[in-house]
Short mmCIF file of C-alpha atoms in Angstrom, two decimals:
data_model
loop_
_atom_site.label_atom_id
_atom_site.label_comp_id
_atom_site.label_asym_id
_atom_site.label_seq_id
_atom_site.Cartn_x
_atom_site.Cartn_y
_atom_site.Cartn_z
CA UNK L 1 -43.06 15.62 63.19
CA UNK L 2 -46.21 14.99 60.91
CA UNK L 3 -46.79 17.34 58.30
CA UNK L 4 -50.33 18.30 56.95
CA UNK L 5 -49.83 16.83 53.54
CA UNK L 6 -49.69 13.53 55.02
CA UNK L 7 -52.98 13.76 56.86
CA UNK L 8 -55.46 15.22 54.31
CA UNK L 9 -55.65 15.83 50.71
CA UNK L 10 -53.55 18.34 49.13
CA UNK L 11 -56.19 20.81 47.80
CA UNK L 12 -57.96 20.76 51.47
CA UNK L 13 -57.19 24.07 53.21
CA UNK L 14 -57.48 24.02 57.06
CA UNK L 15 -57.81 27.04 59.68
CA UNK L 16 -54.81 25.61 61.66
CA UNK L 17 -52.34 25.65 59.03
CA UNK L 18 -50.90 29.08 59.42
CA UNK L 19 -49.54 27.84 62.78
CA UNK L 20 -48.29 24.33 61.18
CA UNK L 21 -46.52 26.55 58.68
CA UNK L 22 -44.76 28.19 61.43
CA UNK L 23 -43.96 24.89 62.97
CA UNK L 24 -42.63 23.43 59.70
CA UNK L 25 -40.30 26.51 59.02
CA UNK L 26 -38.85 26.19 62.45
CA UNK L 27 -38.47 22.43 62.55
CA UNK L 28 -38.61 20.56 59.46
CA UNK L 29 -35.99 19.24 56.90
CA UNK L 30 -36.01 19.19 53.25
CA UNK L 31 -37.16 15.47 52.99
CA UNK L 32 -40.31 16.53 55.21
CA UNK L 33 -43.75 17.38 53.55
CA UNK L 34 -44.43 21.17 53.89
CA UNK L 35 -48.24 22.47 54.77
CA UNK L 36 -50.52 22.84 51.92
CA UNK L 37 -50.15 25.92 49.95
CA UNK L 38 -52.89 28.50 50.45
CA UNK L 39 -54.35 28.25 46.87
CA UNK L 40 -53.20 24.79 46.68
CA UNK L 41 -50.51 22.61 44.96
CA UNK L 42 -52.10 22.50 41.60
CA UNK L 43 -52.02 26.23 40.89
CA UNK L 44 -48.34 26.39 42.14
CA UNK L 45 -47.64 23.59 39.50
CA UNK L 46 -49.18 25.61 36.58
CA UNK L 47 -47.52 28.83 37.68
CA UNK L 48 -44.05 27.84 38.21
CA UNK L 49 -43.59 27.44 34.12
CA UNK L 50 -44.42 31.31 33.33
CA UNK L 51 -42.30 32.37 36.40
CA UNK L 52 -39.28 30.47 35.45
CA UNK L 53 -39.69 31.69 31.86
CA UNK L 54 -39.61 35.20 33.22
CA UNK L 55 -35.85 34.80 34.38
CA UNK L 56 -34.54 32.12 32.33
CA UNK L 57 -35.51 33.94 28.78
CA UNK L 58 -33.08 36.62 30.03
CA UNK L 59 -30.43 33.92 30.94
CA UNK L 60 -30.69 32.32 27.55
CA UNK L 61 -30.68 35.40 25.36
CA UNK L 62 -28.42 38.01 27.09
CA UNK L 63 -25.07 35.81 27.82
CA UNK L 64 -25.64 33.36 24.82
CA UNK L 65 -26.64 35.64 22.30
CA UNK L 66 -27.15 39.69 22.90
CA UNK L 67 -24.09 40.24 25.03
CA UNK L 68 -21.54 38.49 22.97
CA UNK L 69 -22.85 40.25 19.89
CA UNK L 70 -22.88 43.66 21.80
CA UNK L 71 -19.08 42.87 22.99
CA UNK L 72 -18.05 42.07 19.46
CA UNK L 73 -19.87 44.93 17.86
CA UNK L 74 -18.46 47.74 20.27
CA UNK L 75 -15.18 46.32 21.16
CA UNK L 76 -14.05 44.71 17.93
CA UNK L 77 -13.73 41.16 16.52
CA UNK L 78 -10.34 40.63 17.34
CA UNK L 79 -10.60 40.61 21.01
CA UNK L 80 -13.92 39.54 21.38
CA UNK L 81 -13.06 36.32 23.20
CA UNK L 82 -11.01 37.89 25.88
CA UNK L 83 -13.43 40.77 26.34
CA UNK L 84 -16.25 38.28 26.79
CA UNK L 85 -14.28 36.30 29.13
CA UNK L 86 -13.63 39.44 31.35
CA UNK L 87 -17.43 40.31 31.29
CA UNK L 88 -18.67 36.96 31.91
CA UNK L 89 -16.25 36.16 34.54
CA UNK L 90 -16.81 39.13 36.61
CA UNK L 91 -20.67 38.99 36.52
CA UNK L 92 -20.90 35.32 37.13
CA UNK L 93 -18.55 35.48 40.25
CA UNK L 94 -20.93 38.16 41.74
CA UNK L 95 -23.86 36.03 40.67
CA UNK L 96 -22.21 33.20 42.66
CA UNK L 97 -22.18 35.50 45.76
CA UNK L 98 -25.50 37.02 45.51
CA UNK L 99 -27.79 34.07 45.48
CA UNK L 100 -26.65 32.46 48.83
CA UNK L 101 -27.00 35.88 50.47
CA UNK L 102 -30.26 36.65 48.81
CA UNK L 103 -31.26 33.14 50.08
CA UNK L 104 -30.21 34.26 53.76
CA UNK L 105 -31.82 37.46 53.36
CA UNK L 106 -35.09 35.70 52.18
CA UNK L 107 -35.09 33.19 54.78
CA UNK L 108 -34.96 36.14 57.80
CA UNK L 109 -37.50 38.09 55.92
CA UNK L 110 -40.60 38.46 58.05
CA UNK L 111 -43.65 39.89 56.13
CA UNK L 112 -47.36 39.54 55.79
CA UNK L 113 -46.39 38.39 52.04
CA UNK L 114 -44.08 35.70 53.26
CA UNK L 115 -40.29 35.16 53.08
CA UNK L 116 -40.04 34.83 49.38
CA UNK L 117 -42.44 37.35 47.58
CA UNK L 118 -40.70 40.73 48.33
CA UNK L 119 -37.46 39.61 47.01
CA UNK L 120 -38.81 38.08 43.90
CA UNK L 121 -40.77 41.45 43.17
CA UNK L 122 -37.68 43.64 44.12
CA UNK L 123 -34.98 41.45 42.35
CA UNK L 124 -37.03 41.61 38.91
CA UNK L 125 -37.93 45.44 39.28
CA UNK L 126 -34.11 46.00 39.93
CA UNK L 127 -32.90 43.62 37.39
CA UNK L 128 -35.13 45.19 34.64
CA UNK L 129 -33.57 48.63 35.39
CA UNK L 130 -29.98 46.99 35.26
CA UNK L 131 -30.89 45.38 32.03
CA UNK L 132 -31.74 48.86 30.57
CA UNK L 133 -28.47 50.24 31.88
CA UNK L 134 -26.66 47.36 30.06
CA UNK L 135 -28.54 48.44 26.62
CA UNK L 136 -26.87 52.03 26.84
CA UNK L 137 -23.37 50.92 28.23
CA UNK L 138 -20.62 52.04 25.72
CA UNK L 139 -17.43 50.93 27.51
CA UNK L 140 -16.28 47.65 28.50
CA UNK L 141 -16.26 49.03 32.13
CA UNK L 142 -19.91 50.03 31.87
CA UNK L 143 -20.71 46.56 30.24
CA UNK L 144 -19.04 44.79 33.13
CA UNK L 145 -20.65 47.08 35.78
CA UNK L 146 -24.06 46.60 34.27
CA UNK L 147 -24.00 42.90 33.71
CA UNK L 148 -22.72 42.39 37.20
CA UNK L 149 -25.99 44.27 38.36
CA UNK L 150 -28.08 42.44 36.08
CA UNK L 151 -26.57 38.99 37.70
CA UNK L 152 -27.01 40.30 41.29
CA UNK L 153 -30.55 41.67 41.01
CA UNK L 154 -32.09 38.71 39.20
CA UNK L 155 -30.42 36.40 41.60
CA UNK L 156 -32.28 38.11 44.48
CA UNK L 157 -35.45 36.97 42.55
CA UNK L 158 -34.34 33.73 41.58
CA UNK L 159 -33.10 32.61 44.93
CA UNK L 160 -36.36 32.92 46.86
CA UNK L 161 -38.17 31.60 43.89
CA UNK L 162 -36.25 28.23 44.00
CA UNK L 163 -36.91 27.72 47.50
CA UNK L 164 -40.75 27.48 46.62
CA UNK L 165 -40.27 23.78 46.27
CA UNK L 166 -39.16 22.75 49.50
CA UNK L 167 -41.45 25.42 51.25
CA UNK L 168 -44.53 24.46 49.64
CA UNK L 169 -44.47 21.07 47.56
CA UNK L 170 -45.12 17.46 49.03
CA UNK L 171 -41.97 15.31 48.47
CA UNK L 172 -43.96 12.66 46.35
CA UNK L 173 -44.99 15.61 43.86
CA UNK L 174 -41.48 17.23 43.53
CA UNK L 175 -40.37 15.23 40.53
CA UNK L 176 -43.47 16.45 38.93
CA UNK L 177 -42.99 20.05 40.04
CA UNK L 178 -39.36 19.79 39.14
CA UNK L 179 -40.56 18.83 35.58
CA UNK L 180 -42.71 21.63 35.22
CA UNK L 181 -40.24 23.90 36.71
CA UNK L 182 -37.53 22.56 34.34
CA UNK L 183 -39.70 23.10 31.29
CA UNK L 184 -40.04 26.78 32.14
CA UNK L 185 -36.10 27.01 32.90
CA UNK L 186 -35.19 25.06 29.61
CA UNK L 187 -37.85 26.52 27.48
CA UNK L 188 -36.65 30.10 28.81
CA UNK L 189 -33.18 29.55 28.26
CA UNK L 190 -33.49 28.01 24.98
CA UNK L 191 -36.43 30.29 23.71
CA UNK L 192 -34.36 33.14 25.16
CA UNK L 193 -31.55 31.87 22.49
CA UNK L 194 -34.24 31.94 19.67
CA UNK L 195 -35.92 35.06 20.96
CA UNK L 196 -32.76 36.92 21.31
CA UNK L 197 -31.29 36.08 17.83
CA UNK L 198 -34.67 38.04 16.70
CA UNK L 199 -33.12 41.10 18.43
CA UNK L 200 -29.65 40.57 16.96
CA UNK L 201 -29.73 43.70 15.26
CA UNK L 202 -31.53 45.75 17.78
CA UNK L 203 -29.95 44.81 21.11
CA UNK L 204 -31.21 47.41 23.32
CA UNK L 205 -34.82 46.70 22.24
CA UNK L 206 -34.17 43.06 23.33
CA UNK L 207 -32.88 44.08 26.66
CA UNK L 208 -35.75 46.17 27.31
CA UNK L 209 -38.33 43.44 26.13
CA UNK L 210 -36.94 40.80 28.33
CA UNK L 211 -36.87 43.18 31.50
CA UNK L 212 -40.54 43.82 31.00
CA UNK L 213 -41.66 40.29 30.35
CA UNK L 214 -39.89 39.20 33.38
CA UNK L 215 -41.20 41.78 35.82
CA UNK L 216 -44.68 40.86 34.59
CA UNK L 217 -44.35 37.02 34.85
CA UNK L 218 -42.90 37.07 38.41
CA UNK L 219 -45.40 39.85 39.70
CA UNK L 220 -48.34 37.49 38.55
CA UNK L 221 -46.82 34.47 39.93
CA UNK L 222 -46.66 36.31 43.38
CA UNK L 223 -50.46 37.54 43.12
CA UNK L 224 -51.93 34.04 42.13
CA UNK L 225 -49.57 32.10 44.56
CA UNK L 226 -49.79 34.00 47.83
CA UNK L 227 -47.65 32.58 50.79
CA UNK L 228 -48.34 32.37 54.47
CA UNK L 229 -47.32 35.27 56.55
CA UNK L 230 -44.00 34.98 58.21
CA UNK L 231 -44.52 38.02 60.59
CA UNK L 232 -44.70 35.57 63.49
CA UNK L 233 -41.65 33.64 62.75
CA UNK L 234 -39.08 33.92 65.54
CA UNK L 235 -36.43 36.65 64.17
CA UNK L 236 -32.97 34.93 63.67
CA UNK L 237 -30.26 37.06 65.28
CA UNK L 238 -27.52 38.34 62.89
CA UNK L 239 -24.04 36.82 63.28
CA UNK L 240 -21.18 37.61 61.45
CA UNK L 241 -19.86 34.18 61.62
CA UNK L 242 -23.26 32.69 60.33
CA UNK L 243 -23.05 35.16 57.53
CA UNK L 244 -19.60 33.87 56.35
CA UNK L 245 -20.95 30.24 56.83
CA UNK L 246 -23.66 30.99 54.33
CA UNK L 247 -21.11 29.83 51.62
CA UNK L 248 -20.27 26.54 53.23
CA UNK L 249 -22.38 23.50 54.14
CA UNK L 250 -19.92 20.78 56.02
CA UNK L 251 -19.36 17.63 53.88
CA UNK L 252 -18.96 16.02 57.09
CA UNK L 253 -22.03 17.03 58.84
CA UNK L 254 -24.10 16.62 55.45
CA UNK L 255 -22.35 14.62 53.06
CA UNK L 256 -25.60 13.91 50.76
CA UNK L 257 -25.65 17.55 50.21
CA UNK L 258 -22.19 17.85 49.34
CA UNK L 259 -22.11 15.06 46.96
CA UNK L 260 -25.30 16.55 45.33
CA UNK L 261 -23.69 19.65 45.19
CA UNK L 262 -20.70 18.15 43.46
CA UNK L 263 -22.27 16.18 40.76
CA UNK L 264 -24.08 19.39 39.73
CA UNK L 265 -20.87 21.47 39.63
CA UNK L 266 -19.14 19.03 37.39
CA UNK L 267 -21.93 18.50 34.89
CA UNK L 268 -22.61 22.35 34.80
CA UNK L 269 -18.94 23.20 34.41
CA UNK L 270 -18.61 20.68 31.48
CA UNK L 271 -21.76 21.85 29.84
CA UNK L 272 -21.19 25.58 29.95
CA UNK L 273 -17.58 25.08 28.81
CA UNK L 274 -18.82 24.28 25.79
CA UNK L 275 -22.32 25.73 25.05
CA UNK L 276 -21.37 29.15 26.45
CA UNK L 277 -19.11 29.39 23.46
CA UNK L 278 -21.70 28.43 20.75
CA UNK L 279 -21.91 31.62 19.04
CA UNK L 280 -17.98 31.74 18.48
CA UNK L 281 -18.12 27.82 17.81
CA UNK L 282 -20.67 28.35 15.03
CA UNK L 283 -18.57 31.21 13.57
CA UNK L 284 -15.08 30.23 14.13
CA UNK L 285 -15.16 26.31 14.31
CA UNK L 286 -18.11 25.26 11.84
CA UNK L 287 -17.71 28.27 9.62
CA UNK L 288 -21.28 29.42 10.05
CA UNK L 289 -21.61 32.94 8.01
CA UNK L 290 -24.83 33.90 9.65
CA UNK L 291 -25.20 32.21 12.99
CA UNK L 292 -28.36 34.19 13.79
CA UNK L 293 -30.30 32.21 11.12
CA UNK L 294 -28.71 28.79 12.79
CA UNK L 295 -29.42 29.50 16.57
CA UNK L 296 -33.25 29.53 16.36
CA UNK L 297 -33.29 25.92 14.65
CA UNK L 298 -30.46 24.65 17.18
CA UNK L 299 -32.84 26.17 19.98
CA UNK L 300 -35.73 24.24 18.53
CA UNK L 301 -33.76 20.88 18.42
CA UNK L 302 -32.54 21.36 21.90
CA UNK L 303 -35.93 21.95 23.32
CA UNK L 304 -37.22 19.04 21.58
CA UNK L 305 -34.82 16.64 23.16
CA UNK L 306 -35.13 18.57 26.61
CA UNK L 307 -38.99 18.64 26.58
CA UNK L 308 -39.27 14.75 25.72
CA UNK L 309 -36.65 14.11 28.51
CA UNK L 310 -38.26 16.27 31.01
CA UNK L 311 -41.90 15.26 30.62
CA UNK L 312 -40.95 11.62 31.00
CA UNK L 313 -38.39 11.61 33.72
CA UNK L 314 -39.67 13.83 36.35
CA UNK L 315 -43.26 12.06 36.87
CA UNK L 316 -41.54 8.67 36.34
CA UNK L 317 -38.90 9.27 39.13
CA UNK L 318 -41.92 10.30 41.25
CA UNK L 319 -43.75 6.93 40.52
CA UNK L 320 -40.42 5.13 41.13
CA UNK L 321 -39.01 6.69 44.04
CA UNK L 322 -36.10 6.98 42.74
CA UNK L 323 -33.32 9.96 41.70
CA UNK L 324 -30.02 8.93 41.57
CA UNK L 325 -30.28 6.49 38.40
CA UNK L 326 -31.73 9.42 36.40
CA UNK L 327 -29.25 11.73 37.55
CA UNK L 328 -26.43 9.33 36.67
CA UNK L 329 -27.68 8.39 33.21
CA UNK L 330 -28.71 12.16 32.27
CA UNK L 331 -25.13 13.34 33.31
CA UNK L 332 -23.30 10.72 31.09
CA UNK L 333 -25.54 11.06 28.11
CA UNK L 334 -24.75 14.87 28.32
CA UNK L 335 -21.08 14.18 28.65
CA UNK L 336 -20.92 11.49 25.66
CA UNK L 337 -22.91 13.60 23.24
CA UNK L 338 -19.89 15.90 23.18
CA UNK L 339 -17.79 13.26 21.26
CA UNK L 340 -19.68 13.80 18.23
CA UNK L 341 -18.37 17.49 17.15
CA UNK L 342 -15.25 16.61 18.56
CA UNK L 343 -14.57 13.63 16.17
CA UNK L 344 -16.88 15.34 13.49
CA UNK L 345 -16.24 19.00 13.19
CA UNK L 346 -19.41 19.89 11.08
CA UNK L 347 -22.63 21.72 11.68
CA UNK L 348 -24.48 18.48 11.30
CA UNK L 349 -22.64 16.85 14.13
CA UNK L 350 -23.29 19.87 16.44
CA UNK L 351 -27.18 19.63 15.59
CA UNK L 352 -27.22 15.93 16.66
CA UNK L 353 -25.09 16.66 19.49
CA UNK L 354 -27.56 19.77 20.57
CA UNK L 355 -30.67 16.89 20.65
CA UNK L 356 -28.74 14.19 22.66
CA UNK L 357 -27.28 16.79 25.25
CA UNK L 358 -30.96 18.09 25.29
CA UNK L 359 -32.02 14.81 26.45
CA UNK L 360 -29.59 14.26 28.82
CA UNK L 361 -29.80 17.91 30.32
CA UNK L 362 -33.48 17.84 30.47
CA UNK L 363 -33.55 14.68 32.65
CA UNK L 364 -30.93 16.21 34.73
CA UNK L 365 -33.04 19.04 35.33
CA UNK L 366 -36.05 17.47 35.93
CA UNK L 367 -34.59 15.06 38.54
CA UNK L 368 -31.59 16.59 40.12
CA UNK L 369 -33.64 19.66 41.47
CA UNK L 370 -35.98 17.28 43.33
CA UNK L 371 -33.23 15.42 44.51
CA UNK L 372 -31.59 18.27 45.75
CA UNK L 373 -34.59 19.60 47.52
CA UNK L 374 -34.53 16.13 49.48
CA UNK L 375 -31.07 16.69 50.93
CA UNK L 376 -31.73 20.36 52.29
CA UNK L 377 -30.65 20.28 56.01
CA UNK L 378 -33.27 22.60 57.62
CA UNK L 379 -36.38 24.66 56.63
CA UNK L 380 -35.10 27.77 58.32
CA UNK L 381 -32.26 27.79 55.73
CA UNK L 382 -33.89 26.52 52.48
CA UNK L 383 -33.25 29.58 50.19
CA UNK L 384 -29.86 30.01 51.54
CA UNK L 385 -28.88 26.47 51.05
CA UNK L 386 -30.34 26.30 47.63
CA UNK L 387 -28.30 29.45 46.87
CA UNK L 388 -25.36 27.59 47.87
CA UNK L 389 -26.51 24.67 45.62
CA UNK L 390 -26.94 27.05 42.81
CA UNK L 391 -23.33 28.11 43.08
CA UNK L 392 -22.77 24.68 41.50
CA UNK L 393 -24.96 26.41 38.49
CA UNK L 394 -23.07 29.92 38.94
CA UNK L 395 -19.50 28.85 39.54
CA UNK L 396 -19.22 26.93 36.04
CA UNK L 397 -20.32 30.29 34.67
CA UNK L 398 -17.63 32.09 36.49
CA UNK L 399 -14.81 29.57 35.71
CA UNK L 400 -15.87 28.42 32.27
CA UNK L 401 -15.44 31.68 30.33
CA UNK L 402 -11.74 32.17 31.62
CA UNK L 403 -10.88 28.32 31.29
CA UNK L 404 -12.48 27.61 28.25
CA UNK L 405 -11.03 30.93 26.85
CA UNK L 406 -7.68 29.68 27.62
CA UNK L 407 -8.22 26.45 26.37
CA UNK L 408 -9.38 27.76 22.89
CA UNK L 409 -6.15 30.03 22.67
CA UNK L 410 -3.93 27.00 23.63
CA UNK L 411 -5.74 24.29 21.82
CA UNK L 412 -8.35 25.51 19.54
CA UNK L 413 -12.12 25.25 19.92
CA UNK L 414 -11.52 21.24 19.73
CA UNK L 415 -9.77 21.39 22.96
CA UNK L 416 -13.14 22.24 24.94
CA UNK L 417 -14.76 18.78 23.90
CA UNK L 418 -12.62 16.31 26.16
CA UNK L 419 -12.83 18.53 29.20
CA UNK L 420 -16.55 18.76 29.05
CA UNK L 421 -16.72 15.00 28.58
CA UNK L 422 -14.49 14.15 31.51
CA UNK L 423 -16.21 16.72 33.60
CA UNK L 424 -19.61 15.32 33.05
CA UNK L 425 -18.86 11.57 33.64
CA UNK L 426 -17.35 12.70 36.70
CA UNK L 427 -20.37 14.43 37.71
CA UNK L 428 -22.46 11.31 37.01
CA UNK L 429 -20.50 9.26 39.31
CA UNK L 430 -20.76 11.88 41.97
CA UNK L 431 -24.52 10.92 42.91
CA UNK L 432 -23.92 7.35 44.09
CA UNK L 433 -22.56 8.26 47.54
CA UNK L 434 -25.89 9.85 48.43
CA UNK L 435 -27.65 7.81 50.95
CA UNK L 436 -30.87 9.57 51.87
CA UNK L 437 -32.16 9.64 48.43
CA UNK L 438 -32.56 6.46 46.35
#
């Protein structure tokens, strides 16, 4: 089928586009251009940064800074690694399940506001309430329950938000969109560490602040970027077998999707195995007495590397029409960066590694997101399939705390680095079998 963005300028809005939107969602695949957004692509490009900030400030501040500090303060220094591993593993497991389910529900939603907006708003509202609950949790069970609810609810917002790219952005502009999305994501994740360190001594106030900011940013995104109504889309019948298949995309039928998923899974597992323990690495491996004074500087160093790589690589991949080489290089650079603190256990080495890994991870975020959008099987299930894709990001957070904790107990913190290097390099090679994307 021939899509609207192939026939007229991106800023032109035509009366028949609602019908064209319906046809797109019923027939298209991820490598086809969607209809022009109601308010145009340019506005969408601008608003994806604050929208991602609203979610990823939380992912940067809470699991990286505030939650480890809360666990250590409430339940003791001696058991902090084991307790944190329990909290993070359980929460990330439910997060892994939540996003594909949220995506499938979003794909099936029929409303005058479209398929995504209702869940972006309700997820951010419920997530804010869960964060407030986490602030007042005073037992390990309470912390586990509250953090699990935070993971589930914000993934009900994040899943539909991630489907905006294949829903509304032309293929030739997805590298640029992914760059801007990646800026919001990484500035949020790293800025969350910086802002989170400010709330190191007042954790509850931090949780409430992040909850309010997220709700405001995501609500503004919905208001200023309205979507086509989905009321006239043919309702999809619910089948329990289809629900179970939410978590599976056949590597035989969709091999490109499988290899892209595998590459992301390997890189994220290696990356989070190390960076997820940054607070404890600083205190117990590098001997930093006041990590809250160092973390903001490390966040800025990483942010510099990420922004440089992201700003260059996304638009450049659009111009060259190539994705795989960028993903390969980014995965290799990220993995090799972990050599430094392994052979040179000093804070200076960690700082240099932070910048180099930032370059690699920034390039990866900018280009891999665009690559993933182009290997999605069907517009009917964009959010569900992206939810499955994002298992590759959330599953490492499920596995990494437990596996990394066991590695630390058995071999010390230095045992984390060779594991991260091997997994990241394997992730680099996983992209080469992909055929649908250059």
